[in-house]
PDB file of C-alpha atoms in Angstrom:
ATOM      1  CA  MET A   1     102.703  92.615 127.709  1.00 50.00           C
ATOM      2  CA  LYS A   2     101.225  95.861 126.467  1.00 54.00           C
ATOM      3  CA  ARG A   3     104.583  96.286 124.350  1.00 49.00           C
ATOM      4  CA  ARG A   4     104.447  92.792 122.853  1.00 47.00           C
ATOM      5  CA  ASN A   5     100.706  93.193 122.011  1.00 48.00           C
ATOM      6  CA  LEU A   6     101.492  96.682 120.183  1.00 42.00           C
ATOM      7  CA  ILE A   7     104.091  95.048 118.292  1.00 45.00           C
ATOM      8  CA  LEU A   8     102.112  91.896 117.256  1.00 40.00           C
ATOM      9  CA  GLY A   9      99.339  94.563 116.427  1.00 44.00           C
ATOM     10  CA  GLY A  10     101.533  96.786 114.322  1.00 43.00           C
ATOM     11  CA  ALA A  11     102.980  93.753 112.447  1.00 42.00           C
ATOM     12  CA  ALA A  12      99.358  92.440 111.639  1.00 40.00           C
ATOM     13  CA  VAL A  13      98.251  96.002 110.308  1.00 39.00           C
ATOM     14  CA  ALA A  14     101.259  96.089 108.329  1.00 42.00           C
ATOM     15  CA  SER A  15     101.006  92.534 106.664  1.00 40.00           C
ATOM     16  CA  LEU A  16      97.235  93.277 105.961  1.00 38.00           C
ATOM     17  CA  GLY A  17      98.253  96.506 104.207  1.00 42.00           C
ATOM     18  CA  ALA A  18     100.642  94.773 101.996  1.00 42.00           C
ATOM     19  CA  CYS A  19      97.675  92.158 101.018  1.00 42.00           C
ATOM     20  CA  ALA A  20      94.920  94.941 100.551  1.00 43.00           C
ATOM     21  CA  GLN A  21      94.193  95.959  97.071  1.00 49.00           C
ATOM     22  CA  GLN A  22      95.578  99.508  95.651  1.00 60.00           C
ATOM     23  CA  GLY A  23      93.758 102.451  96.453  1.00 76.00           C
ATOM     24  CA  LYS A  24      92.257 104.680  93.611  1.00 83.00           C
ATOM     25  CA  PHE A  25      95.035 107.255  94.353  1.00 85.00           C
ATOM     26  CA  ARG A  26      98.253 106.308  92.710  1.00 87.00           C
ATOM     27  CA  ASN A  27     101.367 108.047  92.296  1.00 89.00           C
ATOM     28  CA  TYR A  28     102.987 108.918  88.800  1.00 90.00           C
ATOM     29  CA  ASN A  29     106.774 109.656  88.610  1.00 90.00           C
ATOM     30  CA  GLY A  30     106.915 109.747  84.371  1.00 93.00           C
ATOM     31  CA  PRO A  31     107.321 112.479  82.188  1.00 96.00           C
ATOM     32  CA  ALA A  32     104.768 115.520  82.638  1.00 96.00           C
ATOM     33  CA  VAL A  33     101.745 115.307  80.667  1.00 97.00           C
ATOM     34  CA  THR A  34     101.519 118.768  78.699  1.00 98.00           C
ATOM     35  CA  GLY A  35      98.550 118.043  76.609  1.00 98.00           C
ATOM     36  CA  ILE A  36      95.785 115.873  75.843  1.00 98.00           C
ATOM     37  CA  VAL A  37      94.274 114.990  72.497  1.00 98.00           C
ATOM     38  CA  VAL A  38      90.921 113.185  72.046  1.00 98.00           C
ATOM     39  CA  ASN A  39      89.848 112.027  68.621  1.00 98.00           C
ATOM     40  CA  LYS A  40      86.326 111.180  68.757  1.00 97.00           C
ATOM     41  CA  GLY A  41      86.143 109.336  65.437  1.00 96.00           C
ATOM     42  CA  GLU A  42      88.973 106.970  66.679  1.00 97.00           C
ATOM     43  CA  ARG A  43      87.436 106.825  70.219  1.00 97.00           C
ATOM     44  CA  LYS A  44      90.878 107.509  71.557  1.00 98.00           C
ATOM     45  CA  MET A  45      92.567 109.858  74.075  1.00 98.00           C
ATOM     46  CA  TYR A  46      96.189 110.581  73.905  1.00 98.00           C
ATOM     47  CA  LEU A  47      98.099 111.928  76.899  1.00 98.00           C
ATOM     48  CA  LEU A  48     101.296 113.705  75.576  1.00 98.00           C
ATOM     49  CA  ASN A  49     104.409 115.128  76.751  1.00 98.00           C
ATOM     50  CA  GLU A  50     104.993 117.977  74.224  1.00 96.00           C
ATOM     51  CA  ASP A  51     104.847 116.121  71.053  1.00 94.00           C
ATOM     52  CA  ARG A  52     105.396 112.599  72.228  1.00 97.00           C
ATOM     53  CA  VAL A  53     102.610 110.218  73.462  1.00 98.00           C
ATOM     54  CA  VAL A  54     102.994 109.234  77.000  1.00 97.00           C
ATOM     55  CA  GLN A  55      99.955 106.969  76.887  1.00 97.00           C
ATOM     56  CA  ASP A  56      96.875 106.319  74.738  1.00 98.00           C
ATOM     57  CA  HIS A  57      93.068 105.050  76.028  1.00 97.00           C
ATOM     58  CA  LYS A  58      90.076 103.659  74.307  1.00 97.00           C
ATOM     59  CA  ILE A  59      87.344 106.181  75.255  1.00 97.00           C
ATOM     60  CA  PHE A  60      83.478 106.249  75.286  1.00 96.00           C
ATOM     61  CA  LEU A  61      81.680 109.313  74.423  1.00 96.00           C
ATOM     62  CA  GLY A  62      78.380 110.889  74.788  1.00 92.00           C
ATOM     63  CA  PHE A  63      75.324 108.764  73.447  1.00 90.00           C
ATOM     64  CA  ALA A  64      75.078 111.271  70.285  1.00 89.00           C
ATOM     65  CA  PRO A  65      78.744 111.398  69.626  1.00 82.00           C
ATOM     66  CA  GLU A  66      78.764 112.958  66.298  1.00 90.00           C
ATOM     67  CA  GLY A  67      78.987 117.085  66.023  1.00 91.00           C
ATOM     68  CA  HIS A  68      79.962 119.467  68.663  1.00 93.00           C
ATOM     69  CA  LYS A  69      78.242 119.909  72.009  1.00 95.00           C
ATOM     70  CA  GLN A  70      75.768 122.796  71.764  1.00 93.00           C
ATOM     71  CA  ILE A  71      73.041 122.597  74.299  1.00 94.00           C
ATOM     72  CA  GLU A  72      72.472 120.782  77.533  1.00 95.00           C
ATOM     73  CA  GLY A  73      71.104 117.263  77.267  1.00 94.00           C
ATOM     74  CA  ASP A  74      71.920 116.808  73.786  1.00 94.00           C
ATOM     75  CA  GLY A  75      74.278 113.851  74.430  1.00 94.00           C
ATOM     76  CA  LYS A  76      77.065 115.196  72.671  1.00 95.00           C
ATOM     77  CA  THR A  77      80.613 115.491  73.701  1.00 97.00           C
ATOM     78  CA  PRO A  78      82.245 118.739  73.014  1.00 97.00           C
ATOM     79  CA  GLU A  79      84.817 119.578  70.217  1.00 97.00           C
ATOM     80  CA  GLY A  80      87.516 122.317  70.571  1.00 97.00           C
ATOM     81  CA  LEU A  81      90.145 123.421  72.688  1.00 98.00           C
ATOM     82  CA  TYR A  82      89.836 123.384  76.552  1.00 98.00           C
ATOM     83  CA  ARG A  83      91.437 122.940  79.903  1.00 98.00           C
ATOM     84  CA  ILE A  84      91.242 120.383  82.731  1.00 98.00           C
ATOM     85  CA  ASP A  85      90.062 122.814  85.317  1.00 98.00           C
ATOM     86  CA  ARG A  86      89.180 120.817  88.502  1.00 97.00           C
ATOM     87  CA  ARG A  87      89.260 117.280  90.007  1.00 96.00           C
ATOM     88  CA  ASN A  88      86.462 115.186  91.700  1.00 96.00           C
ATOM     89  CA  PRO A  89      88.107 112.404  93.774  1.00 94.00           C
ATOM     90  CA  ASN A  90      84.399 111.530  95.118  1.00 92.00           C
ATOM     91  CA  SER A  91      82.633 111.176  91.502  1.00 93.00           C
ATOM     92  CA  ARG A  92      79.906 109.027  90.879  1.00 91.00           C
ATOM     93  CA  PHE A  93      82.014 107.500  88.066  1.00 93.00           C
ATOM     94  CA  HIS A  94      84.848 106.655  90.329  1.00 93.00           C
ATOM     95  CA  LEU A  95      87.233 109.676  89.735  1.00 95.00           C
ATOM     96  CA  SER A  96      86.820 112.432  87.437  1.00 97.00           C
ATOM     97  CA  LEU A  97      88.891 115.414  85.767  1.00 98.00           C
ATOM     98  CA  GLY A  98      86.963 118.368  84.845  1.00 98.00           C
ATOM     99  CA  ILE A  99      86.951 119.938  81.471  1.00 98.00           C
ATOM    100  CA  SER A 100      86.411 123.789  81.191  1.00 98.00           C
ATOM    101  CA  TYR A 101      83.385 123.334  79.033  1.00 97.00           C
ATOM    102  CA  PRO A 102      81.537 125.700  78.076  1.00 97.00           C
ATOM    103  CA  ASN A 103      83.596 128.763  76.782  1.00 96.00           C
ATOM    104  CA  ALA A 104      82.470 132.095  75.964  1.00 96.00           C
ATOM    105  CA  VAL A 105      81.652 130.865  72.305  1.00 96.00           C
ATOM    106  CA  ASP A 106      79.569 127.687  73.564  1.00 96.00           C
ATOM    107  CA  THR A 107      77.793 129.878  75.783  1.00 96.00           C
ATOM    108  CA  ARG A 108      77.068 132.652  73.394  1.00 96.00           C
ATOM    109  CA  THR A 109      75.745 130.021  70.959  1.00 95.00           C
ATOM    110  CA  ALA A 110      73.398 128.234  72.868  1.00 95.00           C
ATOM    111  CA  ARG A 111      72.006 131.190  74.613  1.00 96.00           C
ATOM    112  CA  ASP A 112      71.393 132.375  70.892  1.00 96.00           C
ATOM    113  CA  MET A 113      69.176 129.259  70.489  1.00 95.00           C
ATOM    114  CA  GLY A 114      67.460 130.215  73.709  1.00 96.00           C
ATOM    115  CA  LYS A 115      69.201 127.268  75.605  1.00 96.00           C
ATOM    116  CA  SER A 116      71.625 126.347  78.088  1.00 96.00           C
ATOM    117  CA  PRO A 117      75.044 125.005  77.149  1.00 96.00           C
ATOM    118  CA  GLY A 118      75.220 122.595  79.964  1.00 94.00           C
ATOM    119  CA  GLY A 119      78.372 121.757  81.631  1.00 93.00           C
ATOM    120  CA  ASP A 120      79.872 119.473  83.983  1.00 94.00           C
ATOM    121  CA  ILE A 121      81.875 117.721  81.466  1.00 97.00           C
ATOM    122  CA  PHE A 122      84.460 115.373  82.402  1.00 98.00           C
ATOM    123  CA  ILE A 123      87.041 112.556  81.792  1.00 98.00           C
ATOM    124  CA  HIS A 124      85.815 109.644  84.267  1.00 96.00           C
ATOM    125  CA  GLY A 125      85.488 106.271  85.114  1.00 95.00           C
ATOM    126  CA  GLN A 126      82.649 103.643  84.589  1.00 91.00           C
ATOM    127  CA  ARG A 127      79.057 103.693  85.363  1.00 78.00           C
ATOM    128  CA  HIS A 128      79.348 100.275  87.008  1.00 77.00           C
ATOM    129  CA  PRO A 129      82.311  99.499  89.074  1.00 71.00           C
ATOM    130  CA  LYS A 130      82.639  95.852  88.027  1.00 71.00           C
ATOM    131  CA  ARG A 131      80.993  95.770  84.540  1.00 72.00           C
ATOM    132  CA  ARG A 132      83.189  97.307  81.599  1.00 73.00           C
ATOM    133  CA  ASP A 133      81.578  99.595  79.137  1.00 74.00           C
ATOM    134  CA  LYS A 134      80.923  98.599  75.696  1.00 80.00           C
ATOM    135  CA  ASP A 135      79.129 101.496  73.832  1.00 88.00           C
ATOM    136  CA  ASP A 136      78.996 105.337  74.124  1.00 90.00           C
ATOM    137  CA  TRP A 137      76.587 106.050  77.028  1.00 91.00           C
ATOM    138  CA  THR A 138      77.738 109.421  78.807  1.00 93.00           C
ATOM    139  CA  TRP A 139      75.889 112.714  78.581  1.00 92.00           C
ATOM    140  CA  GLY A 140      78.948 114.197  77.026  1.00 94.00           C
ATOM    141  CA  CYS A 141      81.859 113.165  78.980  1.00 96.00           C
ATOM    142  CA  ILE A 142      85.019 111.197  78.141  1.00 97.00           C
ATOM    143  CA  ALA A 143      84.826 107.870  79.981  1.00 96.00           C
ATOM    144  CA  VAL A 144      87.489 105.433  80.404  1.00 96.00           C
ATOM    145  CA  SER A 145      87.943 102.097  82.649  1.00 94.00           C
ATOM    146  CA  ASN A 146      88.132 102.673  86.620  1.00 94.00           C
ATOM    147  CA  ASP A 147      92.000 101.594  86.108  1.00 94.00           C
ATOM    148  CA  GLU A 148      92.590 103.691  83.434  1.00 96.00           C
ATOM    149  CA  ILE A 149      91.040 106.870  85.295  1.00 96.00           C
ATOM    150  CA  GLU A 150      93.094 106.028  88.511  1.00 96.00           C
ATOM    151  CA  LYS A 151      96.339 106.096  86.214  1.00 96.00           C
ATOM    152  CA  ILE A 152      95.019 109.455  84.403  1.00 98.00           C
ATOM    153  CA  TYR A 153      93.938 111.111  87.490  1.00 97.00           C
ATOM    154  CA  ALA A 154      97.616 110.866  88.935  1.00 97.00           C
ATOM    155  CA  MET A 155      99.206 112.077  85.666  1.00 97.00           C
ATOM    156  CA  ILE A 156      97.495 115.004  84.857  1.00 97.00           C
ATOM    157  CA  ILE A 157      97.307 118.146  86.798  1.00 96.00           C
ATOM    158  CA  ASP A 158      94.866 121.086  86.654  1.00 97.00           C
ATOM    159  CA  GLY A 159      95.486 123.517  83.857  1.00 98.00           C
ATOM    160  CA  VAL A 160      96.674 120.887  81.202  1.00 98.00           C
ATOM    161  CA  PRO A 161      95.185 121.733  77.524  1.00 98.00           C
ATOM    162  CA  ILE A 162      93.153 119.218  75.843  1.00 98.00           C
ATOM    163  CA  ALA A 163      91.890 119.172  72.214  1.00 98.00           C
ATOM    164  CA  ILE A 164      88.880 117.569  71.621  1.00 98.00           C
ATOM    165  CA  ASN A 165      88.519 116.696  67.860  1.00 98.00           C
ATOM    166  CA  ALA A 166      85.662 115.268  65.500  1.00 97.00           C
TER     167      ALA A 166
END
């Protein structure tokens, strides 16, 4: 009797698992992403393998998208060369990949103005899980849909360079 219940219980769990939605952690078996290019003016992010585009994504930026981020709270998305330097699987915005802002120049520029450069700049998902974003809304981050950040999170490893252009 116990064996029968164990087998039936295991079958039930397996069939429920097959019906369950895919989790937020995905696998990726394609070409390695060796670089990221963000073109703020186009509102596009390109994931590259060497010089070939592997994927491109529509993006949302800081609520004041024109120009380079200089100080904390300015609502601008940084411009320049950075790296993906950390991962947050428990992000308030579904999943997120940290960008190495501020660098030494960013820090010096802000300090010369008597301000903080800010930090915690990420590529992340949506602010509302069920509602798609329509306009630039972040405090300087790069946002994509939750479905897209799941794919991106699986594709990118720490250390990948990111060029953020005007």
